[in-house]
Amino acid sequence: MKTTETHCPYCALQCGMTLTPGLPRVRLEPRDFPVNRGGLCAKGYTAADLLDHPDRLLTPLVRKEPGDRRSPLREAGWDEALSLTTKAIQAAQQSYGPDSVGAFGGGGLTNEKAYALGKFVRVALRSSSIDYNGRFCMSAAATAANRSLGVDRGLPFPLEDVARARSVLIVGANPADAMPPSMQYLDAGRAAGARHIVVDPRRTATAAGAHLHLQPLPGTDLALANGLLHIAIREGYVDEVYVAERTTGFGAVRAATNAYWPERVERITGVPEAQMRETVRLLATERPAMILTARGAEQHSNGTDTAQAYLNLALALGLVGRPFSGYGTITGQGNGQGGREHGQKADQLPGYRRIDDPAARAHVAAVWGIDPDELPGPGRSAYEMLDRLGTPDGVRVLLVLASNIAVSAPHSNRVADRLGDLDFLVVSDIFRSETAELADVVLPTAQWAEEEGTMTNLEGRVLRRKRALPPPPDVRTDLEVLAELAARLGRGEFFSSDPRAVFDELRRASAGGIADYAGITWQRIEAENGVFWPCPSEDHPGTPRLFADGFPTPSGKARFVRVEHRDPAELPDRQFPYVLTTGRNMQHYQSGTQTRRVKALTVALPEPRAEIHPDLARRHGIADGDLVELRSRRGAAVMRARLSDGIRPDTVFAPFHWPGANALTNPALDPHSRMPAFKVCAVAITRHEKGTD
Ligand SMILES: Nc1nc2c(c(=O)[nH]1)N[C@H]1C(S)=C(S)[C@@H](COP(=O)(O)OP(=O)(O)OC[C@H]3O[C@@H](n4cnc5c(=O)[nH]c(N)nc54)[C@H](O)[C@@H]3O)O[C@H]1N2
Ligand SMILES: Nc1nc2c(c(=O)[nH]1)N[C@H]1C(S)=C(S)[C@@H](COP(=O)(O)OP(=O)(O)OC[C@H]3O[C@@H](n4cnc5c(=O)[nH]c(N)nc54)[C@H](O)[C@@H]3O)O[C@H]1N2
Ligand code: SF4
Ligand SMILES: [Mo]
């Protein structure tokens, strides 16, 4: 059988792998590709288990009693499922206008599908109502990078550069669990004597191997960054020449950091002054130096300003744009980077263009063959859209592609209620996810190994996802479904279901934009191990490293932005005395729709565990393995306790790969990016009396 070279379906590292269809099963093997160099994590190794999984959706599903979501889902043909969908769309739009039909997309979609979804909503539905799960993932760091550097490419350098840095500050990231093969670059740096400083309320596997571990109270990273900059200024570590030549706005930032003297920052964060001084000394003297952030720093109601505070520090030290140096945010989802470039964001058009920019509208409308005035304006951000589902001015018919919002959105009980108030819910998925279980129509979609497309990894490297085998007979790709629905809505001439044709159109739509793919071809991707955007023409080499010569801002300089510490939206009190933070376990992926169905992974980690410190456990009579109930102002969740002296005694950590954690989380939104506060809310904990087996 033919062997196909492709990439892992899960995270943004996009490890290389090969697939060889055979009887009875597809053989999956690691492949030497620049990011993974032959490594894979347990999720990658077992990804092919889902191709022929017995739970797989093989036909569309509709309700036995149409309109009654309490009646069971039954199998149906495509024509029936799409007719019901089209009728629901038309009925809502006639009664409530175009914006009453919306879509929720995902950062796991290929570039082609993300692009087609954005276009489908604007051109076929003529609606402004679209956003996606990247709002819950990358939006804070993306907003800060756009504001400060003029462009948001998660890592503005190849991953291999991390191995060459002599000091790395890693804030709220746990790549040892989230991207295990990427640790080879950190390990190589450490073996060569590099100093790594990890900032995390838990002693993670990433922190355990670092030179220094700073353990702040969740939600205080901004104060910490300003405190580090305060020390850098006092100790004369600011690169004054770089600041003068390559940046603007340092004066205001310098003045603001006066108030972040070490004793005050120690009081806010709990990080000892000596550790802060050592961190600054290492970043200033062990060069090249890097600062990396991920969701621990970013998923806060001040996430944009927090990412900015670390950008300010990187700029003041003169790191950004120098070899093997700089600031980067570690993108999460398989196509988390491409997914935020091609127009599935409420405020965006392809090429990372803004939908409120007349020149951008004119360019994209010309590629799409429509009048720019036909294009809707910006829509509501993810949570704001979900929060209004089924209300008079909200979305009444929702299409969900590649997200399991019933589990992964904050304040999930409210989101489930809102989904229940919709006139009609359509979910495209591989399995009956918790969100699919709430739908009127469920559409079975092809899996990664069954379709062609491109993905853009955490480095901004555009890759090819290749088809190794056909989808099951009655399963369609998302591109086919969108093109068919558009045809039923009378807009079929604008849509293609051929991924190559869609990619070529995407290249033209992105041309001249910030994320310019114009020069990237399928052939080049293969010949060059991926191509880094921007790549404006076929004779352009692509851009592995940004900012060597300047910044894509109007002045060509990077902007400092003054940012101030604010308390998290919810603080512990007598009723809810602890801070809950949430995140990832190595064995499971996101809402768990996929990995909870992989036997090897559920054997390794069958259920969620709330991590708590032994001191906290003792106070509440909790032993390791006991069931505990966590309660917040919004809901409750029961899970087993895992005692660990690596976590702060005032903090509880819970994974969100199962329903539960998001019943607790606070949907307080960051004013700049609309990122919810997944990483801080106030909770109470009790031993769960029923069944402490
Ligand atoms: N195994 C696995 N890997 C994944 C994923 C997955 O679901 N499972 N998802 C992928 C995706 S989409 C993403 S976005 C990435 C995310 O990758 P990461 O951001 O590395 O993962 P998280 O576990 O969300 O958060 C990282 C760390 O932040 C810490 N943290 C919590 N609160 C705070 C805080 O206030 N400040 C600081 N400094 N740290 C804090 C947590 O203890 C945690 O160890 O992972 C990707 N890789
Ligand atoms: N409490 C808490 N909540 C969080 C986070 C956190 O740290 N804490 N992290 C947030 C982050 S960073 C993220 S990225 C989100 C992720 O959360 P979700 O958006 O829920 O992510 P997934 O579980 O990957 O959902 C993808 C769904 O689409 C299906 N799918 C996969 N590929 C395709 C495809 O090509 N087409 C279609 N139609 N379906 C497909 C999968 O089976 C799965 O059901 O969760 C966020 N929620
Ligand atoms: S690290 Fe990410 S891309 Fe690599 S095998 Fe694991 S899940 Fe897949
Ligand atoms: Mo994410």
PDB file of C-alpha atoms in Angstrom, residues 357-500:
ATOM      1  CA  ASP A 357     -10.855  48.678   6.558  1.00  0.00           C
ATOM      2  CA  PRO A 358     -12.284  49.977   3.239  1.00  0.00           C
ATOM      3  CA  ALA A 359      -9.177  48.978   1.246  1.00  0.00           C
ATOM      4  CA  ALA A 360      -9.304  45.449   2.670  1.00  0.00           C
ATOM      5  CA  ARG A 361     -13.002  45.147   1.860  1.00  0.00           C
ATOM      6  CA  ALA A 362     -12.402  46.317  -1.701  1.00  0.00           C
ATOM      7  CA  HIS A 363      -9.565  43.816  -2.235  1.00  0.00           C
ATOM      8  CA  VAL A 364     -11.382  40.801  -0.829  1.00  0.00           C
ATOM      9  CA  ALA A 365     -14.714  41.687  -2.477  1.00  0.00           C
ATOM     10  CA  ALA A 366     -12.906  41.825  -5.831  1.00  0.00           C
ATOM     11  CA  VAL A 367     -11.432  38.348  -5.294  1.00  0.00           C
ATOM     12  CA  TRP A 368     -14.836  37.045  -4.233  1.00  0.00           C
ATOM     13  CA  GLY A 369     -16.602  38.746  -7.147  1.00  0.00           C
ATOM     14  CA  ILE A 370     -19.051  40.722  -5.035  1.00  0.00           C
ATOM     15  CA  ASP A 371     -19.685  44.384  -4.318  1.00  0.00           C
ATOM     16  CA  PRO A 372     -17.763  45.588  -1.231  1.00  0.00           C
ATOM     17  CA  ASP A 373     -20.992  47.087   0.104  1.00  0.00           C
ATOM     18  CA  GLU A 374     -22.445  43.589   0.245  1.00  0.00           C
ATOM     19  CA  LEU A 375     -19.880  42.593   2.875  1.00  0.00           C
ATOM     20  CA  PRO A 376     -21.218  42.774   6.431  1.00  0.00           C
ATOM     21  CA  GLY A 377     -19.301  44.577   9.176  1.00  0.00           C
ATOM     22  CA  PRO A 378     -17.664  43.099  12.278  1.00  0.00           C
ATOM     23  CA  GLY A 379     -19.654  40.611  14.345  1.00  0.00           C
ATOM     24  CA  ARG A 380     -19.581  39.671  18.014  1.00  0.00           C
ATOM     25  CA  SER A 381     -16.710  37.808  19.622  1.00  0.00           C
ATOM     26  CA  ALA A 382     -17.076  34.136  20.545  1.00  0.00           C
ATOM     27  CA  TYR A 383     -18.430  34.368  24.077  1.00  0.00           C
ATOM     28  CA  GLU A 384     -20.510  37.445  23.316  1.00  0.00           C
ATOM     29  CA  MET A 385     -22.123  35.548  20.453  1.00  0.00           C
ATOM     30  CA  LEU A 386     -22.725  32.440  22.581  1.00  0.00           C
ATOM     31  CA  ASP A 387     -24.087  34.537  25.445  1.00  0.00           C
ATOM     32  CA  ARG A 388     -26.888  35.889  23.211  1.00  0.00           C
ATOM     33  CA  LEU A 389     -27.881  32.729  21.331  1.00  0.00           C
ATOM     34  CA  GLY A 390     -31.631  32.529  20.871  1.00  0.00           C
ATOM     35  CA  THR A 391     -32.288  36.078  22.120  1.00  0.00           C
ATOM     36  CA  PRO A 392     -34.154  38.610  19.956  1.00  0.00           C
ATOM     37  CA  ASP A 393     -30.997  40.290  18.674  1.00  0.00           C
ATOM     38  CA  GLY A 394     -28.799  37.187  18.838  1.00  0.00           C
ATOM     39  CA  VAL A 395     -28.046  34.275  16.571  1.00  0.00           C
ATOM     40  CA  ARG A 396     -31.041  31.893  16.198  1.00  0.00           C
ATOM     41  CA  VAL A 397     -29.518  29.333  13.849  1.00  0.00           C
ATOM     42  CA  LEU A 398     -25.941  28.293  14.557  1.00  0.00           C
ATOM     43  CA  LEU A 399     -23.519  26.151  12.553  1.00  0.00           C
ATOM     44  CA  VAL A 400     -20.648  24.712  14.589  1.00  0.00           C
ATOM     45  CA  LEU A 401     -17.618  23.354  12.769  1.00  0.00           C
ATOM     46  CA  ALA A 402     -14.730  21.860  14.689  1.00  0.00           C
ATOM     47  CA  SER A 403     -15.423  22.973  18.225  1.00  0.00           C
ATOM     48  CA  ASN A 404     -17.100  21.353  21.195  1.00  0.00           C
ATOM     49  CA  ILE A 405     -18.335  24.492  22.913  1.00  0.00           C
ATOM     50  CA  ALA A 406     -20.629  22.657  25.320  1.00  0.00           C
ATOM     51  CA  VAL A 407     -17.423  21.488  27.054  1.00  0.00           C
ATOM     52  CA  SER A 408     -14.774  24.071  26.162  1.00  0.00           C
ATOM     53  CA  ALA A 409     -16.540  27.436  26.448  1.00  0.00           C
ATOM     54  CA  PRO A 410     -16.414  29.222  29.798  1.00  0.00           C
ATOM     55  CA  HIS A 411     -19.497  29.143  32.080  1.00  0.00           C
ATOM     56  CA  SER A 412     -20.600  26.050  30.187  1.00  0.00           C
ATOM     57  CA  ASN A 413     -23.938  25.697  31.972  1.00  0.00           C
ATOM     58  CA  ARG A 414     -24.982  29.051  30.584  1.00  0.00           C
ATOM     59  CA  VAL A 415     -23.686  28.142  27.143  1.00  0.00           C
ATOM     60  CA  ALA A 416     -25.694  24.900  27.226  1.00  0.00           C
ATOM     61  CA  ASP A 417     -28.828  26.901  28.146  1.00  0.00           C
ATOM     62  CA  ARG A 418     -28.192  29.349  25.321  1.00  0.00           C
ATOM     63  CA  LEU A 419     -27.651  26.494  22.841  1.00  0.00           C
ATOM     64  CA  GLY A 420     -30.987  25.110  24.036  1.00  0.00           C
ATOM     65  CA  ASP A 421     -32.685  28.414  23.164  1.00  0.00           C
ATOM     66  CA  LEU A 422     -31.565  28.327  19.531  1.00  0.00           C
ATOM     67  CA  ASP A 423     -34.162  27.810  16.827  1.00  0.00           C
ATOM     68  CA  PHE A 424     -31.785  25.378  15.138  1.00  0.00           C
ATOM     69  CA  LEU A 425     -28.305  23.992  15.810  1.00  0.00           C
ATOM     70  CA  VAL A 426     -26.164  22.271  13.194  1.00  0.00           C
ATOM     71  CA  VAL A 427     -22.926  20.569  14.243  1.00  0.00           C
ATOM     72  CA  SER A 428     -20.325  19.112  11.920  1.00  0.00           C
ATOM     73  CA  ASP A 429     -18.041  16.647  13.698  1.00  0.00           C
ATOM     74  CA  ILE A 430     -16.391  13.262  13.540  1.00  0.00           C
ATOM     75  CA  PHE A 431     -18.157  12.007  16.673  1.00  0.00           C
ATOM     76  CA  ARG A 432     -21.235  12.773  18.718  1.00  0.00           C
ATOM     77  CA  SER A 433     -19.522  15.386  20.827  1.00  0.00           C
ATOM     78  CA  GLU A 434     -21.379  16.907  23.783  1.00  0.00           C
ATOM     79  CA  THR A 435     -22.298  19.792  21.450  1.00  0.00           C
ATOM     80  CA  ALA A 436     -23.477  17.429  18.704  1.00  0.00           C
ATOM     81  CA  GLU A 437     -25.761  15.785  21.276  1.00  0.00           C
ATOM     82  CA  LEU A 438     -27.626  19.120  21.527  1.00  0.00           C
ATOM     83  CA  ALA A 439     -28.003  19.626  17.767  1.00  0.00           C
ATOM     84  CA  ASP A 440     -30.982  19.444  15.429  1.00  0.00           C
ATOM     85  CA  VAL A 441     -28.740  18.200  12.654  1.00  0.00           C
ATOM     86  CA  VAL A 442     -25.355  16.492  12.955  1.00  0.00           C
ATOM     87  CA  LEU A 443     -23.167  16.255   9.866  1.00  0.00           C
ATOM     88  CA  PRO A 444     -20.425  13.596   9.682  1.00  0.00           C
ATOM     89  CA  THR A 445     -17.158  15.023   8.458  1.00  0.00           C
ATOM     90  CA  ALA A 446     -13.984  13.565   6.981  1.00  0.00           C
ATOM     91  CA  GLN A 447     -10.963  13.138   9.226  1.00  0.00           C
ATOM     92  CA  TRP A 448      -7.526  14.562   8.675  1.00  0.00           C
ATOM     93  CA  ALA A 449      -6.163  11.510   6.901  1.00  0.00           C
ATOM     94  CA  GLU A 450      -9.052  11.545   4.446  1.00  0.00           C
ATOM     95  CA  GLU A 451      -8.710  15.034   3.014  1.00  0.00           C
ATOM     96  CA  GLU A 452      -6.256  17.415   1.385  1.00  0.00           C
ATOM     97  CA  GLY A 453      -5.449  20.823   2.760  1.00  0.00           C
ATOM     98  CA  THR A 454      -2.876  23.100   4.303  1.00  0.00           C
ATOM     99  CA  MET A 455      -2.134  23.910   7.924  1.00  0.00           C
ATOM    100  CA  THR A 456       0.058  26.676   9.361  1.00  0.00           C
ATOM    101  CA  ASN A 457       2.001  25.579  12.410  1.00  0.00           C
ATOM    102  CA  LEU A 458       3.161  27.458  15.502  1.00  0.00           C
ATOM    103  CA  GLU A 459       6.132  28.870  13.570  1.00  0.00           C
ATOM    104  CA  GLY A 460       4.038  30.305  10.719  1.00  0.00           C
ATOM    105  CA  ARG A 461       5.223  27.450   8.501  1.00  0.00           C
ATOM    106  CA  VAL A 462       2.570  26.435   5.979  1.00  0.00           C
ATOM    107  CA  LEU A 463       2.318  22.632   5.636  1.00  0.00           C
ATOM    108  CA  ARG A 464       0.402  20.112   3.594  1.00  0.00           C
ATOM    109  CA  ARG A 465      -2.116  17.739   5.052  1.00  0.00           C
ATOM    110  CA  LYS A 466      -2.471  14.891   2.592  1.00  0.00           C
ATOM    111  CA  ARG A 467      -5.110  12.351   1.897  1.00  0.00           C
ATOM    112  CA  ALA A 468      -3.985   8.806   2.689  1.00  0.00           C
ATOM    113  CA  LEU A 469      -7.349   7.089   2.270  1.00  0.00           C
ATOM    114  CA  PRO A 470     -10.877   8.039   1.235  1.00  0.00           C
ATOM    115  CA  PRO A 471     -13.531   8.987   3.791  1.00  0.00           C
ATOM    116  CA  PRO A 472     -16.269   6.419   4.525  1.00  0.00           C
ATOM    117  CA  PRO A 473     -18.864   6.353   1.732  1.00  0.00           C
ATOM    118  CA  ASP A 474     -21.498   8.619   3.277  1.00  0.00           C
ATOM    119  CA  VAL A 475     -19.121  11.056   4.927  1.00  0.00           C
ATOM    120  CA  ARG A 476     -18.341  14.426   3.303  1.00  0.00           C
ATOM    121  CA  THR A 477     -15.677  17.051   3.820  1.00  0.00           C
ATOM    122  CA  ASP A 478     -16.568  20.407   5.361  1.00  0.00           C
ATOM    123  CA  LEU A 479     -15.689  22.072   2.041  1.00  0.00           C
ATOM    124  CA  GLU A 480     -18.235  19.908   0.236  1.00  0.00           C
ATOM    125  CA  VAL A 481     -20.900  20.705   2.812  1.00  0.00           C
ATOM    126  CA  LEU A 482     -20.312  24.464   2.689  1.00  0.00           C
ATOM    127  CA  ALA A 483     -20.376  24.489  -1.121  1.00  0.00           C
ATOM    128  CA  GLU A 484     -23.588  22.454  -1.186  1.00  0.00           C
ATOM    129  CA  LEU A 485     -25.307  24.644   1.409  1.00  0.00           C
ATOM    130  CA  ALA A 486     -24.244  27.752  -0.499  1.00  0.00           C
ATOM    131  CA  ALA A 487     -25.773  26.277  -3.644  1.00  0.00           C
ATOM    132  CA  ARG A 488     -29.031  25.602  -1.827  1.00  0.00           C
ATOM    133  CA  LEU A 489     -29.007  29.224  -0.676  1.00  0.00           C
ATOM    134  CA  GLY A 490     -28.568  30.424  -4.254  1.00  0.00           C
ATOM    135  CA  ARG A 491     -24.901  31.388  -3.921  1.00  0.00           C
ATOM    136  CA  GLY A 492     -23.295  28.238  -5.281  1.00  0.00           C
ATOM    137  CA  GLU A 493     -21.273  29.973  -7.981  1.00  0.00           C
ATOM    138  CA  PHE A 494     -19.025  31.545  -5.336  1.00  0.00           C
ATOM    139  CA  PHE A 495     -17.896  28.268  -3.735  1.00  0.00           C
ATOM    140  CA  SER A 496     -15.690  25.321  -4.633  1.00  0.00           C
ATOM    141  CA  SER A 497     -15.312  22.053  -2.751  1.00  0.00           C
ATOM    142  CA  ASP A 498     -11.869  21.388  -4.240  1.00  0.00           C
ATOM    143  CA  PRO A 499      -9.193  22.181  -1.630  1.00  0.00           C
ATOM    144  CA  ARG A 500      -6.620  23.079  -4.247  1.00  0.00           C
TER     145      ARG A 500
END
